[in-house]
Tab-separated table of C-alpha atoms and ligand atoms in Angstrom:
chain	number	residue	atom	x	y	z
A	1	UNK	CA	30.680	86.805	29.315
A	2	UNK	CA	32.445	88.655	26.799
A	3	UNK	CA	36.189	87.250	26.001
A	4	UNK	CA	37.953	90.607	27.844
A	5	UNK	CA	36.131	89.347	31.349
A	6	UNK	CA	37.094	85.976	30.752
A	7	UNK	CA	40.670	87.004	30.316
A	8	UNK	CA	40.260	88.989	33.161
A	9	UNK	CA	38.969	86.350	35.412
A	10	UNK	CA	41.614	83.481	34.285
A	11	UNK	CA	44.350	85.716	34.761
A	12	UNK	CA	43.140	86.503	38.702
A	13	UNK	CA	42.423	82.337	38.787
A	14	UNK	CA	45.685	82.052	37.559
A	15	UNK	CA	47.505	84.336	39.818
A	16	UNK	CA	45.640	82.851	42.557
A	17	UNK	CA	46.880	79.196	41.812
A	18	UNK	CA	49.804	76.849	43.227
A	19	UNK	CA	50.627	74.344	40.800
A	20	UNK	CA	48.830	74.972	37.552
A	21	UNK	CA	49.504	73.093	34.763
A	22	UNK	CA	48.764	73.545	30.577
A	23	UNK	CA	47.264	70.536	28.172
A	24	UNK	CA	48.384	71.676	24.915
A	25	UNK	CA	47.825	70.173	21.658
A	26	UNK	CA	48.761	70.279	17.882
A	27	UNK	CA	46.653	74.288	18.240
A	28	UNK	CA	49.016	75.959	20.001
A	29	UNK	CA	51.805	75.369	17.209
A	30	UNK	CA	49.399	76.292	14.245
A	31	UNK	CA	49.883	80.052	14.405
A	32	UNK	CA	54.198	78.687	13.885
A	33	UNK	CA	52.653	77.021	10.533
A	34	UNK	CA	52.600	73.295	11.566
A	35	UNK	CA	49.567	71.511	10.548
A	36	UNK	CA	46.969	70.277	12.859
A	37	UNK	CA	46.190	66.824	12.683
A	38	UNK	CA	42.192	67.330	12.284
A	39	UNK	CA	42.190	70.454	11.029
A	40	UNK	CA	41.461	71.051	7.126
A	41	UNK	CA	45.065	71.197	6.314
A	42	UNK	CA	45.449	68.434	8.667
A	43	UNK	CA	45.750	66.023	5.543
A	44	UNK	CA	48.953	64.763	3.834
A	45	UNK	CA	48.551	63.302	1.059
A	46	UNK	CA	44.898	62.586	1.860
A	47	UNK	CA	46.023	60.040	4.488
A	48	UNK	CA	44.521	61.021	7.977
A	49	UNK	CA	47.149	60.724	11.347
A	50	UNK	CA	45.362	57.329	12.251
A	51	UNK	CA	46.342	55.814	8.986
A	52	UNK	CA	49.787	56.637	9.126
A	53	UNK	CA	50.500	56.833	12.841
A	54	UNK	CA	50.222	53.328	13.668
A	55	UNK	CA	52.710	49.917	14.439
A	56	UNK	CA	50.768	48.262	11.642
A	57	UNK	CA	51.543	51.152	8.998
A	58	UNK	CA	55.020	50.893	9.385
A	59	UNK	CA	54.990	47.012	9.734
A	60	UNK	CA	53.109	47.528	6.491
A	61	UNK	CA	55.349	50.047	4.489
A	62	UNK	CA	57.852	51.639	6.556
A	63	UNK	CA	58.896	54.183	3.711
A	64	UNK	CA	55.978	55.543	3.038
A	65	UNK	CA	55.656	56.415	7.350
A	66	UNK	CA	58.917	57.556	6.861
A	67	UNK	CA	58.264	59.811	3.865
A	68	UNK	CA	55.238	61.118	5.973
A	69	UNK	CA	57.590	62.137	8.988
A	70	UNK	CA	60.455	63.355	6.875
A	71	UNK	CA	57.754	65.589	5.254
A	72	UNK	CA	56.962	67.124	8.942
A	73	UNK	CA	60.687	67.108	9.614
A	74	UNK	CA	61.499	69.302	6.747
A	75	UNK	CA	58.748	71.919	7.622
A	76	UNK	CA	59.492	71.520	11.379
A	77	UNK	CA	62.971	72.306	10.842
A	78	UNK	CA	62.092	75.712	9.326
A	79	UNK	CA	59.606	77.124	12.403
A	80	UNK	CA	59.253	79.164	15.200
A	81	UNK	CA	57.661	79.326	18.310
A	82	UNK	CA	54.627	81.380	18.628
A	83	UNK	CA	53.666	84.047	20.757
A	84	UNK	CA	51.554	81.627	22.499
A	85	UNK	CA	54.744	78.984	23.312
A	86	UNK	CA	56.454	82.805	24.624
A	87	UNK	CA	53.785	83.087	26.859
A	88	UNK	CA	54.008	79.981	28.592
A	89	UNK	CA	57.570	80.150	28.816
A	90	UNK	CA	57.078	83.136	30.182
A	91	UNK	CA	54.222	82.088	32.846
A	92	UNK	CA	56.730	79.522	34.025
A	93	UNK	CA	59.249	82.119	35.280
A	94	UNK	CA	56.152	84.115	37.388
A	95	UNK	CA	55.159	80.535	38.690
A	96	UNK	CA	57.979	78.100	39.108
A	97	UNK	CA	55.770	74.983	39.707
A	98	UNK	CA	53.723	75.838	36.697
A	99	UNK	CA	54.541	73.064	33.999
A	100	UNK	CA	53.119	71.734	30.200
A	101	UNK	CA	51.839	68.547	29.293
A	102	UNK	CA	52.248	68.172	25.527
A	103	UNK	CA	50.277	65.982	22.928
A	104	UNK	CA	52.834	68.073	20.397
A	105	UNK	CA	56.311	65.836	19.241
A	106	UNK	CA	57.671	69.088	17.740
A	107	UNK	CA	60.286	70.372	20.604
A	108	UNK	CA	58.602	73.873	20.085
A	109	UNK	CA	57.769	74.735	23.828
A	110	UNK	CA	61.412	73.959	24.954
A	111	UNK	CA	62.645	76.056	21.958
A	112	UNK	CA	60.290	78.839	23.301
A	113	UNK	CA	62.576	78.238	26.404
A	114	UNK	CA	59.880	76.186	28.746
A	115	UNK	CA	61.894	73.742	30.587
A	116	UNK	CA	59.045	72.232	32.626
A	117	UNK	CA	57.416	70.178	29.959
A	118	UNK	CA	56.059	66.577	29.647
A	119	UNK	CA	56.221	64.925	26.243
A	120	UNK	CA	53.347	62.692	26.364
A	121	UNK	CA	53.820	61.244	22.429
A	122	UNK	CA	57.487	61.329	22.189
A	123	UNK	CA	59.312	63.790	19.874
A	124	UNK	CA	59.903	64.071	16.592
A	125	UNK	CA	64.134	64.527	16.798
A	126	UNK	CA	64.081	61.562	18.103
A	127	UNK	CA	64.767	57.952	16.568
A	128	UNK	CA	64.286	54.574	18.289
A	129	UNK	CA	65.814	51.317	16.839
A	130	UNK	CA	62.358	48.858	16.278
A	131	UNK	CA	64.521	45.980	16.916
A	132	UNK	CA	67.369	46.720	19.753
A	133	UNK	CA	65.565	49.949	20.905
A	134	UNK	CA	68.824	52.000	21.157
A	135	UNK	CA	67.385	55.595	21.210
A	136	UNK	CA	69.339	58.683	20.066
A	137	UNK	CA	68.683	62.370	18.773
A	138	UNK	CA	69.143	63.126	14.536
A	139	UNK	CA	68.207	66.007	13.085
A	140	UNK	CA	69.187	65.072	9.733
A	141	UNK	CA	67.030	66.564	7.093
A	142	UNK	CA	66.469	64.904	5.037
A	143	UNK	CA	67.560	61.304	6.123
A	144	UNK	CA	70.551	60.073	3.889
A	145	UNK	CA	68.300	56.595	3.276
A	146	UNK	CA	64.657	55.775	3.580
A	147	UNK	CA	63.878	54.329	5.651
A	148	UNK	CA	67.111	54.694	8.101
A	149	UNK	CA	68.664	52.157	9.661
A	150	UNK	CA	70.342	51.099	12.982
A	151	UNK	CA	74.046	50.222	13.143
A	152	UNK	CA	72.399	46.708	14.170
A	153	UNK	CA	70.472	46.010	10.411
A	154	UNK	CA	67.386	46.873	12.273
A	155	UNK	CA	64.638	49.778	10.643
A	156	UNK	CA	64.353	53.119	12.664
A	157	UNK	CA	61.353	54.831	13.239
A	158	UNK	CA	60.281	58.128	15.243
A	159	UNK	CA	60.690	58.132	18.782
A	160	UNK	CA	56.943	59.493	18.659
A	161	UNK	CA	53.519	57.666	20.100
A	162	UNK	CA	51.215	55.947	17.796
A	163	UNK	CA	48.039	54.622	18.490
A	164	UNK	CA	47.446	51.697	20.128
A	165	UNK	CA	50.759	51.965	21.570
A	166	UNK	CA	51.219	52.748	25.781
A	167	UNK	CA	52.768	56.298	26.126
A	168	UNK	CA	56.536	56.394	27.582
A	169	UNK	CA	55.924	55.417	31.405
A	170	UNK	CA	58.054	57.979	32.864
A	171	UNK	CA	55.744	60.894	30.591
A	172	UNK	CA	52.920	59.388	32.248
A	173	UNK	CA	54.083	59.110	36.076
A	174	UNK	CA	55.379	62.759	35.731
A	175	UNK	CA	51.705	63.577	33.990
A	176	UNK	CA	49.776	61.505	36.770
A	177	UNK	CA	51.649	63.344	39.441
A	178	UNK	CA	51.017	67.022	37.931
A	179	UNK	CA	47.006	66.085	37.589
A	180	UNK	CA	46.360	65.020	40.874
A	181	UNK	CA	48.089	68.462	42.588
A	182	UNK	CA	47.047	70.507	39.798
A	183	UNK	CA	44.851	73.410	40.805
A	184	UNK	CA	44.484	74.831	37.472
A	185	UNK	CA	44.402	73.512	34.370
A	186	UNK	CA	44.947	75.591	30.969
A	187	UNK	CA	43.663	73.157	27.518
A	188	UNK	CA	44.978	74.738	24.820
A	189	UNK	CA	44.320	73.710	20.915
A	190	UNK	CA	43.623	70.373	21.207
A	191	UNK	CA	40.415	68.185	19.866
A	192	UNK	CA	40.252	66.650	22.915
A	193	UNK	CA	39.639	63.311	20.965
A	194	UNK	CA	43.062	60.798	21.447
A	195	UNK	CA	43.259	59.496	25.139
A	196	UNK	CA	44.700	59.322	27.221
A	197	UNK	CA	45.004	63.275	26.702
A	198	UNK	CA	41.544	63.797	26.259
A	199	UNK	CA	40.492	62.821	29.839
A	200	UNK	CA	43.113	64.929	31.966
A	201	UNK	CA	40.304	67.847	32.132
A	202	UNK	CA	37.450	65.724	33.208
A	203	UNK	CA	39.703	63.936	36.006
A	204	UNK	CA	41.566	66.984	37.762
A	205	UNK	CA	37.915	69.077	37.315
A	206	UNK	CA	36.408	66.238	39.439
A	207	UNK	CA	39.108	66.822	41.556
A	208	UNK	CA	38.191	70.198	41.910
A	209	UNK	CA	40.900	72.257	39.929
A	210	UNK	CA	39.759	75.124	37.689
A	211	UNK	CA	39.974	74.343	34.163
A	212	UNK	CA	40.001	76.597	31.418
A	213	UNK	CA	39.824	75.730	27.647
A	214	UNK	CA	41.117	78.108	24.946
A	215	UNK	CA	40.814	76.874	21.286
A	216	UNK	CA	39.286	77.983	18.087
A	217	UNK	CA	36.037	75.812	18.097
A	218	UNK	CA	34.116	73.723	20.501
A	219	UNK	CA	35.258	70.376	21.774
A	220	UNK	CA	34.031	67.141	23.193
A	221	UNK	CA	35.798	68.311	26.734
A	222	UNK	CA	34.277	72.003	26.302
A	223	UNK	CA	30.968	71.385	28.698
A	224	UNK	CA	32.983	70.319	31.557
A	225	UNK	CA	35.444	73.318	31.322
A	226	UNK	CA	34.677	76.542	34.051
A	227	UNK	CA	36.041	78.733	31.009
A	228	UNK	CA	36.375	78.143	27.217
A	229	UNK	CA	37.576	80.987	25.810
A	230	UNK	CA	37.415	80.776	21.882
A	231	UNK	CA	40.060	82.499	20.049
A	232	UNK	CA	43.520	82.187	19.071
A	233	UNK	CA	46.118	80.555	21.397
A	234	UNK	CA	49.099	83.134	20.110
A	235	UNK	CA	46.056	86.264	20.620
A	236	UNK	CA	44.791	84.698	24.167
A	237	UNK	CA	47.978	83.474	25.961
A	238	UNK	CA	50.019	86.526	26.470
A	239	UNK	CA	46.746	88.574	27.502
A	240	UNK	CA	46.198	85.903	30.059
A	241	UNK	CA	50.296	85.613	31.305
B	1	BJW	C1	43.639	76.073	17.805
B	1	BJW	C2	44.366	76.906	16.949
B	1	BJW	C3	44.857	78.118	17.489
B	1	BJW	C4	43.786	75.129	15.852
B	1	BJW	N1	44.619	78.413	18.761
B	1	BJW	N2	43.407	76.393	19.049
B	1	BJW	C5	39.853	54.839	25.101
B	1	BJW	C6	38.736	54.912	24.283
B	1	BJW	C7	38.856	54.833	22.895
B	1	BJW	C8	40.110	54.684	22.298
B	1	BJW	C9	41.206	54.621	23.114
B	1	BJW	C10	41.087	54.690	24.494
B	1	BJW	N3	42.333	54.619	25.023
B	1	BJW	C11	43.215	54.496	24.041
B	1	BJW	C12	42.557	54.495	22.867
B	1	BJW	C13	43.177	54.358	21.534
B	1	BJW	C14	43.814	55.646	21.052
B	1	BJW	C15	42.763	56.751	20.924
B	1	BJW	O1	42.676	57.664	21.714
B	1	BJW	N4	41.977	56.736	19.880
B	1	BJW	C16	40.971	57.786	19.650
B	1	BJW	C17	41.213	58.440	18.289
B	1	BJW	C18	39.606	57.197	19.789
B	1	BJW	N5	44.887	56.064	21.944
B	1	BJW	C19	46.066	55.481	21.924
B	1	BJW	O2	46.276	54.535	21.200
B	1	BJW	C20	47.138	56.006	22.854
B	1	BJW	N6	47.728	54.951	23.557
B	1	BJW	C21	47.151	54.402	24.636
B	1	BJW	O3	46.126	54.856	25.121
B	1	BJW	O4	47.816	53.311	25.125
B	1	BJW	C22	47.085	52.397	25.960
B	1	BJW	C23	46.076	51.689	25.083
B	1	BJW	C24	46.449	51.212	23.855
B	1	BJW	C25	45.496	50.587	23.055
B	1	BJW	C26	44.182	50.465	23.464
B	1	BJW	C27	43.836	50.956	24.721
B	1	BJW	C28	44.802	51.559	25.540
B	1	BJW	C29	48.248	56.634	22.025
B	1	BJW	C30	47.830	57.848	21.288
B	1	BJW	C31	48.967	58.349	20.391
B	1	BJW	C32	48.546	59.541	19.553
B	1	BJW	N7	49.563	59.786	18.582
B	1	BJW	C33	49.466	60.946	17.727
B	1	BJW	C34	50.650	60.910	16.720
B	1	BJW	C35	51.938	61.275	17.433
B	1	BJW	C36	53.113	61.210	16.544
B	1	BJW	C37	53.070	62.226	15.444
B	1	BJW	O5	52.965	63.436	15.704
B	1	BJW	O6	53.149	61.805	14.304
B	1	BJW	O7	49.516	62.146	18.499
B	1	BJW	S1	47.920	61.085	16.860
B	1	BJW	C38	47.823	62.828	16.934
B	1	BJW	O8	46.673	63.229	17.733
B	1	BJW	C39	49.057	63.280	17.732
B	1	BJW	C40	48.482	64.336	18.615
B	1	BJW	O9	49.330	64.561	19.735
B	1	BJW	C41	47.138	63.787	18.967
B	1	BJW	C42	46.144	64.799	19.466
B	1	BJW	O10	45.853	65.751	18.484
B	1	BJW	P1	45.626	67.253	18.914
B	1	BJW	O11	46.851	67.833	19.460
B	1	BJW	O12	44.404	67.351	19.744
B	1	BJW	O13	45.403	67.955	17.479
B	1	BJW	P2	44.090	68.099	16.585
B	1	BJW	O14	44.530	68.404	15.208
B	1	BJW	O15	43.186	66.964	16.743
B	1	BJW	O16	43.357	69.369	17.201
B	1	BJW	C43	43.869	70.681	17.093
B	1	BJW	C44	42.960	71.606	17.876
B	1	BJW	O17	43.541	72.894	17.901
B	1	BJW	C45	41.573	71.767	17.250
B	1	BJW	O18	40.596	71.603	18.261
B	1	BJW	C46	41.561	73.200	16.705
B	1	BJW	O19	40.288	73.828	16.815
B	1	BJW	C47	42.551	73.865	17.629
B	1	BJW	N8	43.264	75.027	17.066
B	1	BJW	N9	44.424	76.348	15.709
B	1	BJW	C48	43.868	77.585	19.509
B	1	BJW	N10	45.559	79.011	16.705
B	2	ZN	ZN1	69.261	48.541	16.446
């Protein structure tokens, strides 16, 4: 099927559906400049995400985490949303139970004005004390000292997910919830390759909802998809909404 039929035939899914729901991943905000994390400019530094991304790292060396994140901060700080954030804002005012799952920490689907959105790995505006746990919002670019500290003596870090850590337990209820009444399912730009994430296709498919994938190349989750449409999220989204 060419990609104008497939279009066609997700956007007559979608209007169809009750409560479908979008996966979205580090793709959707490429087209806004931010790095992917596997991509080729996916690198910083030549450290990949799972080096850096991790308890142990910043047990290990804290600053050079932080120098990592205040590197994202900077460029976050300077970006838009993308025509393919717009559109799912925009689906969400046509279909008021329609929501978005997140793997992204960047804040860029509420700035696109979604408000139904799940933040699966935390966000990046946010920093968590790693010894009293007081939480709080700072947007200071860049951070007066590196590594910050807490008013208690105690190192900050990013109120994001790494691996190997459990995802924030209300994200996941809220997430849990969504799959299991989800009718359709829209996976957009992500490898499909960090869980829990990945498996969200594969369990509300065998639930029976319609999923559809929309990304640049093939996946691990594409053969289980009823649609992959490959192009660009920013190019596919508002045809679809
Ligand atoms: C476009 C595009 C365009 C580009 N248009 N498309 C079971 C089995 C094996 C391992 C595990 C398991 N369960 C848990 C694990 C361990 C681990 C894991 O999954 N490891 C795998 C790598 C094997 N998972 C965890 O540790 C998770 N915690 C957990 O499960 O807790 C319980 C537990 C703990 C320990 C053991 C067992 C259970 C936590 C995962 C946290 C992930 N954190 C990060 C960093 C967040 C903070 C930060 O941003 O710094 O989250 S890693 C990084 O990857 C980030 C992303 O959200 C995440 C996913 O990446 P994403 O979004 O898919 O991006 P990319 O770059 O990979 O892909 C981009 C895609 O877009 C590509 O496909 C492009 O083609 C496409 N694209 N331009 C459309 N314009
Ligand atoms: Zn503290």
């Amino acid at each position: 099927m060419d990609t104008s039929r497939q279009i066609e035939e997700v956007r007559e899914r979608l209007e169809r559906a009750r409560r479908p729901v979008a996966l979205t991943g580090a793709g959707i905000s490429a087209e806004s400049g931010v790095p992917t994390f596997r991509g080729k400019d996916g690198l910083w530094r030549n450290y990949r995400a799972e080096e850096l991304a991790t308890p142990e790292a910043f047990r290990k060396d804290p600053e050079l985490v932080w120098e990592f994140y205040e590197w994202r901060r900077g460029l976050l700080s300077k970006v838009k949303p993308n025509r393919g954030h717009y559109a799912l804002a925009e689906l969400e005012k046509k279909k008021e139970e329609f929501a978005i799952i997140t793997q992204n920490v960047d804040g860029l689907h509420s700035l696109a004005g979604s408000r139904n959105v799940v933040e699966l790995h935390g966000n990046i505006w946010v920093v968590r004390c790693a010894v009293c746990g007081k939480e709080k919002e700072d947007r200071t670019v860049p951070m007066e000292e590196i590594p910050p500290r807490c008013s208690c003596g105690g190192l900050l870090r990013p109120g994001v997910v790494w691996f190997g850590e459990m995802l924030p337990v209300d994200a996941l209820n809220k997430t849990y919830e969504l799959l299991e009444n989800t009718d359709l399912m829209l996976v957009i730009g992500t490898s499909g390759v960090v869980q829990p994430a990945a498996s969200f296709a594969t369990m509300v498919k065998q639930r029976g909802a319609f999923v559809v994938e929309i990304n640049l190349e093939r996946t691990p989750v594409s053969s289980f998809m009823d649609v992959v449409i490959n192009g660009r999220a920013g190019d596919i989204l508002p045809q679809i909404v």
